[in-house]
CSV table of C-alpha atoms and ligand atoms in Angstrom, one decimal:
chain,number,residue,atom,x,y,z
R,1,MET,CA,3.0,29.1,10.6
R,2,ARG,CA,1.2,28.2,7.7
R,3,ILE,CA,1.7,24.5,6.6
R,4,ASN,CA,3.1,24.6,3.4
R,5,LEU,CA,0.9,21.9,1.4
R,6,LEU,CA,3.7,21.1,-0.8
R,7,ASP,CA,5.5,19.2,2.5
R,8,PHE,CA,2.0,16.6,1.0
R,9,ASP,CA,2.0,13.1,-0.4
R,10,LEU,CA,-1.1,12.1,-1.5
R,11,VAL,CA,-2.7,10.2,2.2
R,12,GLN,CA,-0.7,12.9,4.2
R,13,LEU,CA,-2.8,16.1,2.5
R,14,THR,CA,-6.0,13.6,2.7
R,15,LYS,CA,-5.5,13.1,5.8
R,16,TYR,CA,-4.9,17.4,5.8
R,17,PHE,CA,-8.1,18.2,4.1
R,18,SER,CA,-10.2,15.6,6.9
R,19,SER,CA,-8.5,17.6,9.6
R,20,ILE,CA,-9.5,20.7,8.6
R,21,GLU,CA,-13.3,19.7,8.1
R,22,GLU,CA,-12.7,19.0,3.5
R,23,LYS,CA,-13.5,15.8,1.0
R,24,PRO,CA,-11.2,13.9,0.3
R,25,PHE,CA,-11.2,14.1,-3.3
R,26,ARG,CA,-10.0,17.9,-2.4
R,27,ALA,CA,-6.3,16.1,-1.5
R,28,LYS,CA,-6.4,14.9,-5.8
R,29,GLN,CA,-7.9,18.2,-7.4
R,30,VAL,CA,-4.7,20.3,-5.1
R,31,LEU,CA,-2.1,17.5,-5.9
R,32,LYS,CA,-3.3,18.4,-9.6
R,33,TRP,CA,-2.9,21.6,-9.4
R,34,MET,CA,0.3,21.5,-7.5
R,35,HIS,CA,2.6,19.4,-10.0
R,36,GLN,CA,0.7,18.6,-12.7
R,37,MET,CA,-0.5,22.7,-13.4
R,38,GLY,CA,2.7,24.3,-11.4
R,39,VAL,CA,0.7,26.5,-9.9
R,40,ASN,CA,1.4,27.9,-6.1
R,41,ASP,CA,-1.0,30.7,-5.6
R,42,PHE,CA,-4.8,29.0,-4.5
R,43,ALA,CA,-6.4,32.1,-5.8
R,44,GLN,CA,-5.7,30.1,-9.5
R,45,MET,CA,-6.9,27.1,-8.4
R,46,THR,CA,-10.8,27.2,-10.6
R,47,ASP,CA,-12.4,24.4,-8.9
R,48,LEU,CA,-12.3,24.7,-5.9
R,49,ALA,CA,-14.7,26.8,-4.6
R,50,LYS,CA,-14.6,30.5,-3.6
R,51,SER,CA,-14.8,29.7,0.7
R,52,LEU,CA,-12.2,26.9,0.0
R,53,ARG,CA,-9.1,28.9,-1.7
R,54,ALA,CA,-9.6,32.1,1.2
R,55,LYS,CA,-9.6,29.3,3.8
R,56,LEU,CA,-6.7,27.5,2.6
R,57,THR,CA,-4.9,31.0,1.9
R,58,GLN,CA,-5.7,32.0,5.7
R,59,HIS,CA,-3.7,28.0,6.6
R,60,ALA,CA,-2.2,27.1,4.2
R,61,GLN,CA,1.1,28.1,1.8
R,62,ILE,CA,2.3,26.3,-1.6
R,63,THR,CA,6.3,27.2,-0.9
R,64,VAL,CA,9.1,26.2,-3.0
R,65,PRO,CA,12.6,27.5,-2.5
R,66,GLU,CA,13.4,30.5,-4.2
R,67,LEU,CA,15.0,29.7,-7.9
R,68,LEU,CA,19.1,31.8,-7.4
R,69,LEU,CA,20.5,31.0,-10.5
R,70,GLU,CA,19.6,28.6,-13.8
R,71,LYS,CA,22.9,27.3,-16.3
R,72,ILE,CA,22.5,25.1,-19.2
R,73,SER,CA,26.0,24.1,-20.4
R,74,GLN,CA,26.9,24.3,-24.6
R,75,ASP,CA,25.2,20.3,-24.2
R,76,GLY,CA,22.0,21.1,-23.1
R,77,THR,CA,22.5,19.9,-19.8
R,78,HIS,CA,20.5,21.8,-17.5
R,79,LYS,CA,21.6,23.3,-13.7
R,80,TRP,CA,19.5,24.9,-11.0
R,81,LEU,CA,20.9,26.9,-8.2
R,82,LEU,CA,18.1,27.0,-5.3
R,83,ASN,CA,18.1,29.2,-1.7
R,84,VAL,CA,17.4,26.8,1.3
R,85,GLY,CA,18.5,29.2,3.8
R,86,THR,CA,21.0,30.7,6.2
R,87,GLY,CA,23.3,30.5,3.2
R,88,ASN,CA,23.1,27.5,2.1
R,89,GLY,CA,22.3,27.1,-1.6
R,90,ILE,CA,20.9,23.4,-3.6
R,91,GLU,CA,21.6,21.8,-7.6
R,92,THR,CA,19.8,20.6,-9.6
R,93,VAL,CA,20.7,19.0,-12.9
R,94,PHE,CA,18.7,17.9,-15.3
R,95,ILE,CA,20.6,15.7,-18.3
R,96,PRO,CA,19.0,15.0,-21.7
R,97,GLU,CA,19.5,11.9,-23.8
R,98,THR,CA,18.1,11.3,-27.6
R,99,ASP,CA,16.0,8.6,-25.4
R,100,ARG,CA,15.1,10.0,-22.1
R,101,GLY,CA,15.4,13.3,-19.8
R,102,THR,CA,17.0,13.0,-16.1
R,103,LEU,CA,16.9,15.3,-13.5
R,104,CYS,CA,19.5,14.5,-10.9
R,105,ILE,CA,18.1,15.8,-7.6
R,106,SER,CA,19.2,16.1,-3.8
R,107,SER,CA,18.5,15.1,-0.9
R,108,GLN,CA,20.0,16.9,1.6
R,109,VAL,CA,22.3,19.9,2.8
R,110,GLY,CA,25.3,18.6,2.0
R,111,CYS,CA,26.0,15.0,3.8
R,112,ALA,CA,27.2,13.3,7.1
R,113,LEU,CA,28.6,10.5,5.4
R,114,GLU,CA,31.5,10.9,4.8
R,115,CYS,CA,33.2,9.1,2.0
R,116,THR,CA,36.8,10.8,0.9
R,117,PHE,CA,36.0,10.9,-2.7
R,118,CYS,CA,33.1,12.5,-2.6
R,119,SER,CA,33.3,16.4,-2.8
R,120,THR,CA,29.5,16.9,-0.8
R,121,GLY,CA,30.9,14.8,1.9
R,122,ARG,CA,34.1,16.7,2.1
R,123,GLN,CA,32.0,20.0,2.8
R,124,GLY,CA,30.3,18.6,6.1
R,125,PHE,CA,26.5,18.6,6.5
R,126,ASN,CA,23.9,20.7,7.9
R,127,ARG,CA,20.2,19.3,7.4
R,128,ASN,CA,18.1,17.2,6.0
R,129,LEU,CA,15.8,18.8,2.9
R,130,THR,CA,11.9,18.9,3.6
R,131,THR,CA,9.9,17.0,1.6
R,132,ALA,CA,8.5,20.5,-0.1
R,133,GLU,CA,12.9,21.2,-1.0
R,134,ILE,CA,13.1,17.8,-2.5
R,135,ILE,CA,9.8,17.6,-4.5
R,136,GLY,CA,10.5,21.4,-5.2
R,137,GLN,CA,13.7,20.7,-7.3
R,138,LEU,CA,11.1,18.7,-9.3
R,139,TRP,CA,8.6,21.3,-9.6
R,140,TRP,CA,10.6,24.5,-11.0
R,141,ALA,CA,12.7,22.5,-13.2
R,142,ASN,CA,9.7,20.3,-15.1
R,143,LYS,CA,8.4,24.3,-14.4
R,144,ALA,CA,11.0,25.1,-16.6
R,145,LEU,CA,11.1,22.6,-19.5
R,146,GLY,CA,7.4,21.5,-19.7
R,147,VAL,CA,6.5,18.8,-22.3
R,148,THR,CA,7.8,17.8,-25.6
R,149,PRO,CA,5.7,18.5,-29.4
R,150,LYS,CA,4.1,15.0,-28.6
R,151,ASN,CA,2.9,16.1,-25.0
R,152,GLU,CA,5.1,14.2,-23.3
R,153,ARG,CA,7.1,15.5,-20.4
R,154,VAL,CA,10.3,16.6,-21.0
R,155,ILE,CA,11.3,14.9,-17.6
R,156,SER,CA,11.5,11.3,-17.8
R,157,ASN,CA,13.4,9.9,-15.8
R,158,VAL,CA,14.4,11.2,-12.0
R,159,VAL,CA,17.2,10.0,-9.8
R,160,MET,CA,18.6,10.7,-6.7
R,161,MET,CA,22.3,11.5,-6.8
R,162,GLY,CA,22.8,14.9,-5.9
R,163,MET,CA,23.8,15.9,-2.9
R,164,GLY,CA,23.6,14.0,0.3
R,165,GLU,CA,22.2,10.6,0.6
R,166,PRO,CA,18.7,10.3,0.4
R,167,LEU,CA,18.0,7.0,2.9
R,168,ALA,CA,19.5,9.1,5.4
R,169,ASN,CA,16.9,11.1,5.4
R,170,TYR,CA,13.7,8.6,4.5
R,171,GLU,CA,10.8,10.3,5.7
R,172,ASN,CA,10.5,13.2,3.6
R,173,VAL,CA,12.3,11.3,0.7
R,174,LEU,CA,9.8,8.6,1.0
R,175,SER,CA,6.9,11.3,0.4
R,176,ALA,CA,9.0,12.9,-2.0
R,177,LEU,CA,9.1,9.6,-4.3
R,178,ASN,CA,5.1,9.5,-4.1
R,179,ILE,CA,4.7,12.3,-5.3
R,180,MET,CA,6.8,11.5,-8.0
R,181,LEU,CA,5.2,7.8,-8.6
R,182,ASP,CA,0.8,9.8,-8.0
R,183,ASP,CA,-0.8,10.2,-11.2
R,184,ASN,CA,-2.0,13.6,-9.6
R,185,GLY,CA,1.7,14.4,-9.2
R,186,TYR,CA,4.2,13.4,-12.0
R,187,GLY,CA,3.1,10.5,-12.5
R,188,LEU,CA,6.0,8.3,-13.1
R,189,SER,CA,6.8,4.9,-12.9
R,190,ARG,CA,8.9,3.1,-10.4
R,191,ARG,CA,11.7,1.8,-13.4
R,192,ARG,CA,12.0,5.6,-14.3
R,193,VAL,CA,12.4,6.8,-10.7
R,194,THR,CA,16.1,5.9,-9.4
R,195,VAL,CA,17.3,5.8,-5.4
R,196,SER,CA,21.0,6.1,-4.9
R,197,THR,CA,22.6,4.7,-2.0
R,198,SER,CA,25.9,4.1,-0.6
R,199,GLY,CA,24.1,1.4,1.4
R,200,MET,CA,21.9,1.8,4.2
R,201,VAL,CA,20.9,-1.8,5.0
R,202,PRO,CA,17.9,-1.2,7.2
R,203,GLN,CA,16.2,1.4,5.1
R,204,MET,CA,16.9,-0.5,2.3
R,205,ASP,CA,14.8,-3.3,3.6
R,206,ARG,CA,12.1,-0.2,4.1
R,207,LEU,CA,12.2,1.3,1.0
R,208,LYS,CA,11.9,-2.5,-0.6
R,209,GLU,CA,8.8,-2.5,1.4
R,210,ASP,CA,7.4,1.3,0.8
R,211,CYS,CA,8.3,2.0,-2.5
R,212,PRO,CA,10.1,-0.3,-4.0
R,213,VAL,CA,11.6,2.0,-7.3
R,214,ALA,CA,14.6,1.1,-9.0
R,215,LEU,CA,18.1,1.0,-6.6
R,216,ALA,CA,22.0,2.1,-7.2
R,217,VAL,CA,24.3,1.1,-4.5
R,218,SER,CA,27.6,3.2,-4.4
R,219,LEU,CA,29.8,-0.3,-4.3
R,220,HIS,CA,33.5,1.4,-5.0
R,221,ALA,CA,35.6,-1.2,-4.1
R,222,SER,CA,35.7,-4.9,-4.3
R,223,ASN,CA,36.8,-5.5,-0.8
R,224,ASP,CA,35.6,-4.3,2.9
R,225,THR,CA,39.4,-3.0,3.3
R,226,ILE,CA,38.8,-0.6,-0.1
R,227,ARG,CA,35.4,0.4,1.3
R,228,ASP,CA,36.2,1.4,4.8
R,229,ASN,CA,38.2,3.5,3.9
R,230,ILE,CA,36.2,5.4,1.5
R,231,ILE,CA,32.9,4.3,2.6
R,232,PRO,CA,33.4,4.9,6.1
R,233,LEU,CA,29.6,3.4,6.3
R,234,ASN,CA,31.2,-0.5,5.5
R,235,LYS,CA,32.6,-0.4,8.8
R,236,LYS,CA,29.0,-0.6,9.7
R,237,TYR,CA,27.2,-2.7,6.9
R,238,PRO,CA,30.2,-4.8,5.1
R,239,LEU,CA,30.2,-6.0,1.8
R,240,LYS,CA,28.1,-9.0,2.7
R,241,GLU,CA,25.7,-7.5,4.1
R,242,LEU,CA,25.0,-5.1,1.4
R,243,MET,CA,25.0,-7.7,-0.9
R,244,ALA,CA,22.1,-10.0,0.8
R,245,ALA,CA,20.2,-6.7,1.3
R,246,CYS,CA,20.7,-5.7,-2.8
R,247,GLN,CA,19.4,-9.5,-3.2
R,248,ARG,CA,16.1,-8.8,-1.0
R,249,TYR,CA,15.9,-5.8,-2.7
R,250,LEU,CA,15.1,-7.4,-5.6
R,251,VAL,CA,12.5,-9.6,-4.9
R,252,LYS,CA,10.1,-6.4,-4.4
R,253,ALA,CA,11.9,-4.1,-6.5
R,254,PRO,CA,10.3,-3.7,-10.4
R,255,ARG,CA,13.6,-3.5,-11.7
R,256,ASP,CA,15.1,-7.4,-11.9
R,257,PHE,CA,18.9,-6.0,-11.1
R,258,VAL,CA,20.4,-3.7,-8.5
R,259,THR,CA,22.6,-1.1,-10.4
R,260,PHE,CA,25.8,-1.0,-9.3
R,261,GLU,CA,28.1,2.4,-9.2
R,262,TYR,CA,31.8,2.0,-9.3
R,263,VAL,CA,33.9,5.5,-9.3
R,264,MET,CA,37.6,4.9,-10.9
R,265,LEU,CA,40.0,6.0,-8.4
R,266,HIS,CA,43.6,6.0,-9.9
R,267,GLN,CA,45.3,2.7,-7.9
R,268,VAL,CA,42.7,3.1,-5.9
R,269,ASN,CA,39.9,0.6,-6.9
R,270,ASP,CA,40.6,0.3,-10.6
R,271,GLU,CA,43.2,-2.6,-10.6
R,272,VAL,CA,42.6,-5.5,-12.3
R,273,THR,CA,43.2,-7.6,-9.5
R,274,HIS,CA,40.6,-5.0,-8.1
R,275,ALA,CA,37.4,-6.1,-11.2
R,276,ARG,CA,37.7,-9.8,-11.5
R,277,GLN,CA,37.0,-9.5,-7.3
R,278,LEU,CA,34.6,-7.8,-8.3
R,279,VAL,CA,32.6,-10.4,-10.4
R,280,GLU,CA,32.9,-12.7,-7.8
R,281,LEU,CA,31.0,-10.4,-5.1
R,282,VAL,CA,28.6,-9.7,-6.7
R,283,LYS,CA,28.0,-13.3,-8.5
R,284,GLU,CA,24.8,-14.0,-6.5
R,285,VAL,CA,23.2,-10.4,-7.3
R,286,PRO,CA,21.1,-9.8,-11.2
R,287,CYS,CA,23.1,-6.5,-11.5
R,288,LYS,CA,23.9,-3.7,-13.8
R,289,PHE,CA,27.2,-1.5,-13.4
R,290,ASN,CA,28.0,2.0,-13.9
R,291,LEU,CA,31.8,2.9,-13.6
R,292,ILE,CA,32.1,6.7,-13.4
R,293,PRO,CA,35.6,8.2,-13.7
R,294,PHE,CA,36.5,10.3,-11.0
R,295,ASN,CA,35.1,13.6,-10.5
R,296,PRO,CA,38.1,15.9,-9.1
R,297,PHE,CA,37.8,18.8,-6.6
R,298,PRO,CA,40.8,20.7,-5.2
R,299,SER,CA,43.0,18.1,-2.4
R,300,SER,CA,40.8,15.6,-2.7
R,301,GLY,CA,43.7,13.7,-2.7
R,302,TYR,CA,42.9,11.0,-6.2
R,303,GLU,CA,43.0,10.9,-9.5
R,304,ARG,CA,40.6,9.4,-12.0
R,305,SER,CA,41.9,6.7,-13.9
R,306,ASN,CA,43.0,6.8,-17.3
R,307,SER,CA,40.9,5.7,-20.4
R,308,GLU,CA,43.1,2.6,-20.7
R,309,ARG,CA,42.8,1.7,-17.3
R,310,ILE,CA,39.1,1.7,-16.9
R,311,ARG,CA,38.2,0.2,-20.9
R,312,ALA,CA,40.7,-2.6,-19.1
R,313,PHE,CA,38.8,-2.8,-15.6
R,314,ARG,CA,35.0,-2.7,-18.4
R,315,ASP,CA,36.6,-5.6,-20.7
R,316,ILE,CA,37.1,-7.9,-17.7
R,317,LEU,CA,33.2,-7.9,-16.3
R,318,GLN,CA,32.3,-7.4,-19.1
R,319,ASN,CA,33.6,-10.8,-20.3
R,320,ALA,CA,32.5,-12.8,-17.2
R,321,GLY,CA,29.1,-11.4,-18.8
R,322,LEU,CA,28.4,-8.4,-16.4
R,323,VAL,CA,26.2,-5.2,-18.0
R,324,VAL,CA,28.9,-2.2,-18.2
R,325,THR,CA,28.7,1.2,-19.0
R,326,VAL,CA,31.3,3.7,-18.7
R,327,ARG,CA,29.0,7.0,-17.5
R,328,LYS,CA,29.6,10.3,-19.8
R,329,THR,CA,30.9,13.1,-18.4
R,330,ARG,CA,27.8,15.7,-19.3
R,331,GLY,CA,27.8,19.4,-18.2
R,332,ASP,CA,31.2,19.8,-17.8
R,333,ASP,CA,31.4,23.9,-19.0
R,334,ILE,CA,28.9,24.7,-16.2
R,335,ASP,CA,30.2,21.8,-13.1
R,336,ALA,CA,27.2,20.3,-13.2
R,337,ALA,CA,28.8,16.2,-13.1
R,338,CYS,CA,28.2,13.5,-11.5
R,339,GLY,CA,29.4,13.7,-7.6
R,340,GLN,CA,30.1,17.9,-8.4
R,341,LEU,CA,26.7,19.3,-7.5
R,342,ALA,CA,28.3,21.5,-4.7
R,343,GLY,CA,25.4,23.9,-3.7
R,344,GLN,CA,26.7,25.8,-0.5
R,345,VAL,CA,26.4,24.4,1.8
R,346,SER,CA,26.4,26.2,5.9
R,347,ASP,CA,28.7,23.2,7.9
R,348,LYS,CA,27.5,22.6,11.0
R,349,THR,CA,30.3,19.9,11.3
R,350,LYS,CA,33.0,22.0,11.1
R,351,ARG,CA,34.3,19.0,8.0
R,352,GLN,CA,35.9,22.0,6.4
R,353,GLU,CA,37.9,23.1,8.4
R,354,LYS,CA,38.9,19.2,9.0
R,355,TRP,CA,40.5,19.1,5.3
R,356,ILE,CA,41.6,22.2,5.1
R,357,GLN,CA,43.8,21.3,8.0
R,358,ILE,CA,44.6,18.1,6.7
R,359,ALA,CA,45.5,19.5,3.2
R,360,GLN,CA,47.5,22.4,4.9
R,361,LYS,CA,49.9,19.2,6.1
R,362,GLY,CA,49.9,17.8,3.1
R,363,ASP,CA,48.7,15.0,3.9
R,364,SER,CA,46.6,13.1,1.4
R,365,CYS,CA,43.4,10.7,1.5
R,366,ALA,CA,44.8,8.7,-1.1
C,401,LIG,N1,24.7,9.6,-1.5
C,401,LIG,C1,24.2,8.8,-2.5
C,401,LIG,C2,24.4,9.7,-3.5
C,401,LIG,C3,24.5,10.7,-3.9
C,401,LIG,S1,26.4,10.3,-4.8
C,401,LIG,C4,25.3,7.9,-2.7
C,401,LIG,O1,26.2,7.9,-2.5
C,401,LIG,O2,24.9,6.9,-3.7
C,401,LIG,C5,25.7,9.9,-6.4
C,401,LIG,C6,26.8,9.1,-7.3
C,401,LIG,O3,28.8,10.2,-7.4
C,401,LIG,C7,27.2,8.4,-6.1
C,401,LIG,O4,27.8,6.9,-6.7
C,401,LIG,C8,28.6,8.7,-5.4
C,401,LIG,O5,29.6,7.8,-4.6
C,401,LIG,C9,29.2,9.4,-6.6
C,401,LIG,N2,29.9,10.9,-6.5
C,401,LIG,C10,30.5,11.7,-5.0
C,401,LIG,N3,32.0,11.9,-5.4
C,401,LIG,C11,31.6,11.5,-6.9
C,401,LIG,C12,33.3,12.1,-7.5
C,401,LIG,N4,33.3,12.7,-7.5
C,401,LIG,N5,33.6,11.4,-8.8
C,401,LIG,C13,32.9,10.7,-9.2
C,401,LIG,N6,31.6,10.3,-8.5
C,401,LIG,C14,31.4,10.5,-7.6
C,402,LIG,FE1,27.1,11.2,0.8
C,402,LIG,FE2,26.4,9.7,-1.5
C,402,LIG,FE3,28.8,11.6,-1.2
C,402,LIG,FE4,29.3,9.7,0.6
C,402,LIG,S1,28.6,9.3,-1.8
C,402,LIG,S2,29.0,11.2,1.2
C,402,LIG,S3,27.0,8.9,0.6
C,402,LIG,S4,26.5,12.4,-1.3
């Protein structure tokens, strides 16, 4: 099989060129063609010698996932559905705001971590995305959206908050992050690229050494009892260890804070006492809070906290001096809301069947 050059960051591409006895600077040229110009045909790479173009055509390929569907919402949100083979689809969403344009991308087909409030987690896990499939999402979106009249890229920020746990697909995500940051790639600053994790402590430590981009941590609970129930990974890395890992991360991170995401689940984690516990929990960690109204999905067993409870919760955090935003739900008309990037997962873990059985028995996970 021919090698897919979209799987390589600059270091890997440089190695590839030396393995085929070509000069290292070719890597920069090809990276620019692929990512800055959106070219996926060697024949169009006019600053490469014809003989090199022919050699590459013979031995390599530039293959992006096939685009199945593009939807544009009333509020300007875009959504793309990409085919990643064997009945699997992944979703990518672009959210325009006045001062920025954020692309939300996926890292896995499904997710193995089974958070109970997450529709991706409920769908089971199929496989890790390749680097080409991760960066391919940015490739497509960038091609569709291009640059502003001022010649600035429309996509100014990338968040790894789509399907999957990015740190559970560490190597491929790392190469994709390197391409996002590379001046020959998308040239994004570390502050404008965010990895969101449910709390994989050892990989957080690795990321801070390898590529300390902005970090978001899905906290969602103020104590281990609740967090154990809704994020099974918490049993492995409980809150004390997670908070310590956040502190270690900040020593290296480009931003001087961690963003804590907190999904508001009615009568599960949204009590006044929980807000007070949170203030105590994070007191050693410079942070910002992002409260996310729960996005319901069929037979989730959870309800979204009402706006009164969200406001009361926010006020407690704010009065304690924390910076808090409440996430607006965007793109509702095209199902592009956060945590709803369902795609299509051919579940290898048979989790869907398990949940259907639970739902039929009338059990609730709340
Ligand atoms: N696996 C990573 C990133 C993907 S999920 C993580 O867990 O951080 C992106 C964010 O959406 C996470 O904070 C996740 O907890 C949240 N989320 C998942 N399901 C949701 C739902 N139904 N409603 C609102 N937010 C949800
Ligand atoms: Fe996976 Fe994140 Fe969903 Fe948890 S919230 S199941 S880690 S995608």
